[in-house]
Amino acid sequence: MRRKGIFFLISLIVILLPLISNATTYSFAPPDADLKDLDHSWADLWGIEFDLKANEKVVSATLFFDNIRNWRIEPNDLYVSLLEDAQLGYSRELDTNLFPNHWEYHDHFLLELEHYVDLSNIAQDLIYNFSNDELAQLNLAIGDGFFGLGFDADCHFYNDGIYLTIETVETEMPEPGSIILFFLGIIGLSQINRKRRE
């Protein structure tokens, strides 16, 4: 019985091996690397073009803020949002401060990724990793080849650049013929194993 379990496990691994493939890492930077230092009077939008292959999906995404710091010591907020569509490149809208997060009421708003509160006036690197739920939303957003990141700074944040890193995996389904041959091989081996026991 134990041999059957080991044999089944090995068989399962052999079946799943073709589904595992190489990861690819993509790096993105906005045209204006620091998004004009995230001025409190504006809501900034970074539209990204990204085409996934039919068998490719995003498995991780990281947003990196290089040396971000508030312009002075005072209460502050920075909202980061995922949008399903956006004008390619960098654009901005006047922030009237009617809502805490300007992008939350945008037509293409998907979700708020992060809300930073009271960032220091001392430069620091911030790294934001997308959760599994956020990755699922990102994969949906990328469906048409475009997505966006919205930034609403309720203060003024100097920084040395904002960068996005995306890692994808390609899955390759085995051909139907290979699957049939594999299962015929398993049946054949099990028949040989049965005859040996008799």
C-alpha atoms as a printed R data frame, in Angstrom:
    type eleno elety resid chain resno       x       y       z
1   ATOM     1    CA   MET     A     1   0.000   0.000   0.000
2   ATOM     2    CA   ARG     A     2   2.871   2.308   0.875
3   ATOM     3    CA   ARG     A     3   4.488   1.696  -2.531
4   ATOM     4    CA   LYS     A     4   1.247   2.666  -4.247
5   ATOM     5    CA   GLY     A     5   1.189   5.965  -2.318
6   ATOM     6    CA   ILE     A     6   4.791   6.774  -3.261
7   ATOM     7    CA   PHE     A     7   4.147   5.786  -6.870
8   ATOM     8    CA   PHE     A     8   1.034   7.989  -6.970
9   ATOM     9    CA   LEU     A     9   2.968  10.945  -5.502
10  ATOM    10    CA   ILE     A    10   5.768  10.589  -8.046
11  ATOM    11    CA   SER     A    11   3.193  10.351 -10.830
12  ATOM    12    CA   LEU     A    12   1.470  13.509  -9.610
13  ATOM    13    CA   ILE     A    13   4.776  15.409  -9.538
14  ATOM    14    CA   VAL     A    14   5.554  14.269 -13.096
15  ATOM    15    CA   ILE     A    15   2.116  15.503 -14.220
16  ATOM    16    CA   LEU     A    16   2.546  18.875 -12.528
17  ATOM    17    CA   LEU     A    17   6.120  19.512 -13.715
18  ATOM    18    CA   PRO     A    18   5.026  20.827 -17.136
19  ATOM    19    CA   LEU     A    19   2.808  23.364 -15.359
20  ATOM    20    CA   ILE     A    20   5.793  24.939 -13.616
21  ATOM    21    CA   SER     A    21   7.745  27.440 -15.664
22  ATOM    22    CA   ASN     A    22  10.196  30.304 -15.403
23  ATOM    23    CA   ALA     A    23   9.373  33.552 -13.655
24  ATOM    24    CA   THR     A    24   9.924  36.878 -15.409
25  ATOM    25    CA   THR     A    25  10.532  40.180 -13.618
26  ATOM    26    CA   TYR     A    26   9.411  43.509 -15.103
27  ATOM    27    CA   SER     A    27  10.436  46.909 -13.734
28  ATOM    28    CA   PHE     A    28   8.559  50.165 -14.304
29  ATOM    29    CA   ALA     A    29   9.295  53.801 -13.538
30  ATOM    30    CA   PRO     A    30   6.998  56.758 -14.291
31  ATOM    31    CA   PRO     A    31   8.097  59.315 -16.912
32  ATOM    32    CA   ASP     A    32   8.532  61.824 -14.077
33  ATOM    33    CA   ALA     A    33  10.319  59.523 -11.616
34  ATOM    34    CA   ASP     A    34   9.311  61.393  -8.442
35  ATOM    35    CA   LEU     A    35   5.775  62.289  -9.663
36  ATOM    36    CA   LYS     A    36   6.629  65.979  -9.179
37  ATOM    37    CA   ASP     A    37   7.333  65.280  -5.494
38  ATOM    38    CA   LEU     A    38   3.686  64.386  -4.796
39  ATOM    39    CA   ASP     A    39   2.445  67.928  -4.273
40  ATOM    40    CA   HIS     A    40  -0.485  68.218  -1.838
41  ATOM    41    CA   SER     A    41  -2.499  70.343  -4.288
42  ATOM    42    CA   TRP     A    42  -2.639  67.589  -6.888
43  ATOM    43    CA   ALA     A    43  -3.666  63.951  -7.251
44  ATOM    44    CA   ASP     A    44  -1.099  62.111  -9.380
45  ATOM    45    CA   LEU     A    45  -1.821  59.291 -11.813
46  ATOM    46    CA   TRP     A    46   0.665  56.858 -13.315
47  ATOM    47    CA   GLY     A    47  -0.756  54.937 -16.270
48  ATOM    48    CA   ILE     A    48   1.135  51.764 -17.185
49  ATOM    49    CA   GLU     A    49   0.925  49.700 -20.362
50  ATOM    50    CA   PHE     A    50   1.537  46.025 -19.722
51  ATOM    51    CA   ASP     A    51   0.457  43.088 -21.883
52  ATOM    52    CA   LEU     A    52   0.334  39.646 -20.351
53  ATOM    53    CA   LYS     A    53   0.617  36.581 -22.564
54  ATOM    54    CA   ALA     A    54  -2.382  34.245 -22.609
55  ATOM    55    CA   ASN     A    55  -0.660  31.794 -20.243
56  ATOM    56    CA   GLU     A    56   1.075  34.408 -18.056
57  ATOM    57    CA   LYS     A    57  -0.072  35.751 -14.698
58  ATOM    58    CA   VAL     A    58   1.265  38.157 -12.093
59  ATOM    59    CA   VAL     A    59   2.462  36.371  -8.949
60  ATOM    60    CA   SER     A    60   4.021  39.304  -7.084
61  ATOM    61    CA   ALA     A    61   4.120  43.097  -7.265
62  ATOM    62    CA   THR     A    62   6.147  45.572  -5.218
63  ATOM    63    CA   LEU     A    63   5.909  49.355  -5.103
64  ATOM    64    CA   PHE     A    64   9.084  51.124  -3.955
65  ATOM    65    CA   PHE     A    65   9.389  54.736  -2.759
66  ATOM    66    CA   ASP     A    66  13.009  55.927  -2.773
67  ATOM    67    CA   ASN     A    67  13.964  58.398  -0.021
68  ATOM    68    CA   ILE     A    68  10.451  59.686   0.551
69  ATOM    69    CA   ARG     A    69  10.031  62.361   3.221
70  ATOM    70    CA   ASN     A    70   7.412  64.887   4.241
71  ATOM    71    CA   TRP     A    71   8.449  68.457   3.522
72  ATOM    72    CA   ARG     A    72   8.161  69.412   7.200
73  ATOM    73    CA   ILE     A    73   7.023  68.064  10.548
74  ATOM    74    CA   GLU     A    74   3.218  68.097  10.428
75  ATOM    75    CA   PRO     A    75   0.312  65.634  10.121
76  ATOM    76    CA   ASN     A    76   0.164  64.108   6.646
77  ATOM    77    CA   ASP     A    77  -1.479  61.358   4.576
78  ATOM    78    CA   LEU     A    78  -0.506  59.545   1.392
79  ATOM    79    CA   TYR     A    79  -3.086  57.344  -0.362
80  ATOM    80    CA   VAL     A    80  -2.061  54.827  -3.016
81  ATOM    81    CA   SER     A    81  -4.762  53.277  -5.219
82  ATOM    82    CA   LEU     A    82  -5.032  50.709  -8.002
83  ATOM    83    CA   LEU     A    83  -7.053  51.741 -11.049
84  ATOM    84    CA   GLU     A    84  -8.179  49.391 -13.790
85  ATOM    85    CA   ASP     A    85  -7.479  51.886 -16.528
86  ATOM    86    CA   ALA     A    86  -5.480  55.078 -16.840
87  ATOM    87    CA   GLN     A    87  -4.070  57.471 -19.405
88  ATOM    88    CA   LEU     A    88  -0.642  56.164 -20.343
89  ATOM    89    CA   GLY     A    89   2.264  57.937 -18.651
90  ATOM    90    CA   TYR     A    90   2.019  60.642 -16.018
91  ATOM    91    CA   SER     A    91  -0.918  62.960 -15.460
92  ATOM    92    CA   ARG     A    92  -2.449  64.840 -12.547
93  ATOM    93    CA   GLU     A    93  -5.744  66.289 -11.430
94  ATOM    94    CA   LEU     A    94  -6.358  69.222  -9.136
95  ATOM    95    CA   ASP     A    95  -7.103  67.845  -5.663
96  ATOM    96    CA   THR     A    96  -9.977  69.774  -4.132
97  ATOM    97    CA   ASN     A    97  -9.748  67.740  -0.895
98  ATOM    98    CA   LEU     A    98 -13.468  66.937  -1.027
99  ATOM    99    CA   PHE     A    99 -12.604  63.310  -0.234
100 ATOM   100    CA   PRO     A   100  -9.726  61.853   1.791
101 ATOM   101    CA   ASN     A   101  -8.596  59.736  -1.190
102 ATOM   102    CA   HIS     A   102  -9.123  61.621  -4.449
103 ATOM   103    CA   TRP     A   103  -9.008  58.419  -6.562
104 ATOM   104    CA   GLU     A   104 -11.636  56.554  -4.559
105 ATOM   105    CA   TYR     A   105 -14.372  58.307  -6.566
106 ATOM   106    CA   HIS     A   106 -12.682  57.934  -9.936
107 ATOM   107    CA   ASP     A   107 -14.534  55.860 -12.571
108 ATOM   108    CA   HIS     A   108 -11.742  53.306 -12.828
109 ATOM   109    CA   PHE     A   109 -10.944  52.968  -9.114
110 ATOM   110    CA   LEU     A   110 -10.445  49.341  -8.026
111 ATOM   111    CA   LEU     A   111  -9.081  49.506  -4.510
112 ATOM   112    CA   GLU     A   112  -6.971  51.440  -2.060
113 ATOM   113    CA   LEU     A   113  -3.626  49.705  -1.715
114 ATOM   114    CA   GLU     A   114  -2.200  51.712   1.171
115 ATOM   115    CA   HIS     A   115  -2.828  54.737   3.341
116 ATOM   116    CA   TYR     A   116   0.377  56.068   4.875
117 ATOM   117    CA   VAL     A   117  -0.121  58.317   7.899
118 ATOM   118    CA   ASP     A   118   2.327  60.856   9.303
119 ATOM   119    CA   LEU     A   119   5.400  59.973   7.290
120 ATOM   120    CA   SER     A   120   8.599  61.433   8.705
121 ATOM   121    CA   ASN     A   121  10.443  64.434   7.319
122 ATOM   122    CA   ILE     A   122  13.556  62.227   7.424
123 ATOM   123    CA   ALA     A   123  14.143  60.367   4.163
124 ATOM   124    CA   GLN     A   124  13.232  56.688   4.183
125 ATOM   125    CA   ASP     A   125  12.597  53.905   1.681
126 ATOM   126    CA   LEU     A   126   9.092  52.458   1.674
127 ATOM   127    CA   ILE     A   127   8.342  49.057   0.172
128 ATOM   128    CA   TYR     A   128   4.765  47.974  -0.428
129 ATOM   129    CA   ASN     A   129   4.065  44.343  -1.386
130 ATOM   130    CA   PHE     A   130   0.713  43.532  -2.978
131 ATOM   131    CA   SER     A   131  -1.397  40.990  -1.067
132 ATOM   132    CA   ASN     A   132  -2.885  37.933  -2.818
133 ATOM   133    CA   ASP     A   133  -6.270  39.674  -3.137
134 ATOM   134    CA   GLU     A   134  -4.594  42.755  -4.599
135 ATOM   135    CA   LEU     A   135  -2.649  40.576  -7.060
136 ATOM   136    CA   ALA     A   136  -5.938  39.034  -8.201
137 ATOM   137    CA   GLN     A   137  -7.309  42.546  -8.841
138 ATOM   138    CA   LEU     A   138  -4.091  43.539 -10.614
139 ATOM   139    CA   ASN     A   139  -4.340  40.516 -12.928
140 ATOM   140    CA   LEU     A   140  -7.903  41.558 -13.811
141 ATOM   141    CA   ALA     A   141  -6.875  45.177 -14.341
142 ATOM   142    CA   ILE     A   142  -4.061  44.172 -16.691
143 ATOM   143    CA   GLY     A   143  -6.553  42.249 -18.840
144 ATOM   144    CA   ASP     A   144  -6.891  45.079 -21.391
145 ATOM   145    CA   GLY     A   145  -3.164  45.902 -21.359
146 ATOM   146    CA   PHE     A   146  -3.422  49.044 -19.209
147 ATOM   147    CA   PHE     A   147  -3.722  49.807 -15.508
148 ATOM   148    CA   GLY     A   148  -2.949  52.719 -13.239
149 ATOM   149    CA   LEU     A   149  -1.630  53.700  -9.852
150 ATOM   150    CA   GLY     A   150  -3.188  56.757  -8.231
151 ATOM   151    CA   PHE     A   151  -1.406  58.815  -5.572
152 ATOM   152    CA   ASP     A   152  -3.172  61.375  -3.396
153 ATOM   153    CA   ALA     A   153  -0.778  63.260  -1.152
154 ATOM   154    CA   ASP     A   154  -2.455  65.326   1.549
155 ATOM   155    CA   CYS     A   155   0.813  67.082   2.162
156 ATOM   156    CA   HIS     A   156   4.001  67.418   0.106
157 ATOM   157    CA   PHE     A   157   6.381  64.466  -0.168
158 ATOM   158    CA   TYR     A   158   9.859  64.867  -1.600
159 ATOM   159    CA   ASN     A   159  11.235  61.623  -3.005
160 ATOM   160    CA   ASP     A   160  13.947  60.293  -5.323
161 ATOM   161    CA   GLY     A   161  11.729  58.068  -7.419
162 ATOM   162    CA   ILE     A   162   8.820  55.638  -7.334
163 ATOM   163    CA   TYR     A   163   9.219  52.228  -8.937
164 ATOM   164    CA   LEU     A   164   7.049  49.191  -9.556
165 ATOM   165    CA   THR     A   165   8.349  45.647  -9.917
166 ATOM   166    CA   ILE     A   166   6.090  42.879 -11.221
167 ATOM   167    CA   GLU     A   167   6.940  39.189 -11.338
168 ATOM   168    CA   THR     A   168   5.003  36.865 -13.612
169 ATOM   169    CA   VAL     A   169   4.910  33.144 -14.259
170 ATOM   170    CA   GLU     A   170   4.074  31.419 -17.520
171 ATOM   171    CA   THR     A   171   2.187  28.159 -17.242
172 ATOM   172    CA   GLU     A   172   2.421  25.672 -20.068
173 ATOM   173    CA   MET     A   173  -0.271  23.046 -20.287
174 ATOM   174    CA   PRO     A   174   0.958  19.660 -21.514
175 ATOM   175    CA   GLU     A   175  -0.400  18.491 -24.849
176 ATOM   176    CA   PRO     A   176  -3.394  16.098 -24.651
177 ATOM   177    CA   GLY     A   177  -1.322  13.388 -26.372
178 ATOM   178    CA   SER     A   178   1.365  13.606 -23.678
179 ATOM   179    CA   ILE     A   179  -1.251  13.278 -20.935
180 ATOM   180    CA   ILE     A   180  -2.796  10.189 -22.588
181 ATOM   181    CA   LEU     A   181   0.626   8.553 -23.008
182 ATOM   182    CA   PHE     A   182   1.482   9.313 -19.410
183 ATOM   183    CA   PHE     A   183  -1.692   7.693 -18.091
184 ATOM   184    CA   LEU     A   184  -1.217   4.674 -20.374
185 ATOM   185    CA   GLY     A   185   2.266   4.339 -18.876
186 ATOM   186    CA   ILE     A   186   0.833   4.440 -15.351
187 ATOM   187    CA   ILE     A   187  -1.735   1.764 -16.223
188 ATOM   188    CA   GLY     A   188   0.983  -0.385 -17.787
189 ATOM   189    CA   LEU     A   189   3.240  -0.063 -14.731
190 ATOM   190    CA   SER     A   190   0.390  -0.891 -12.376
191 ATOM   191    CA   GLN     A   191  -0.390  -4.030 -14.431
192 ATOM   192    CA   ILE     A   192   3.259  -5.122 -14.243
193 ATOM   193    CA   ASN     A   193   3.268  -4.447 -10.501
194 ATOM   194    CA   ARG     A   194   0.088  -6.538 -10.052
195 ATOM   195    CA   LYS     A   195   1.519  -9.490 -12.024
196 ATOM   196    CA   ARG     A   196   4.659  -9.477  -9.874
197 ATOM   197    CA   ARG     A   197   2.558  -9.880  -6.731
198 ATOM   198    CA   GLU     A   198   0.594 -12.858  -8.120
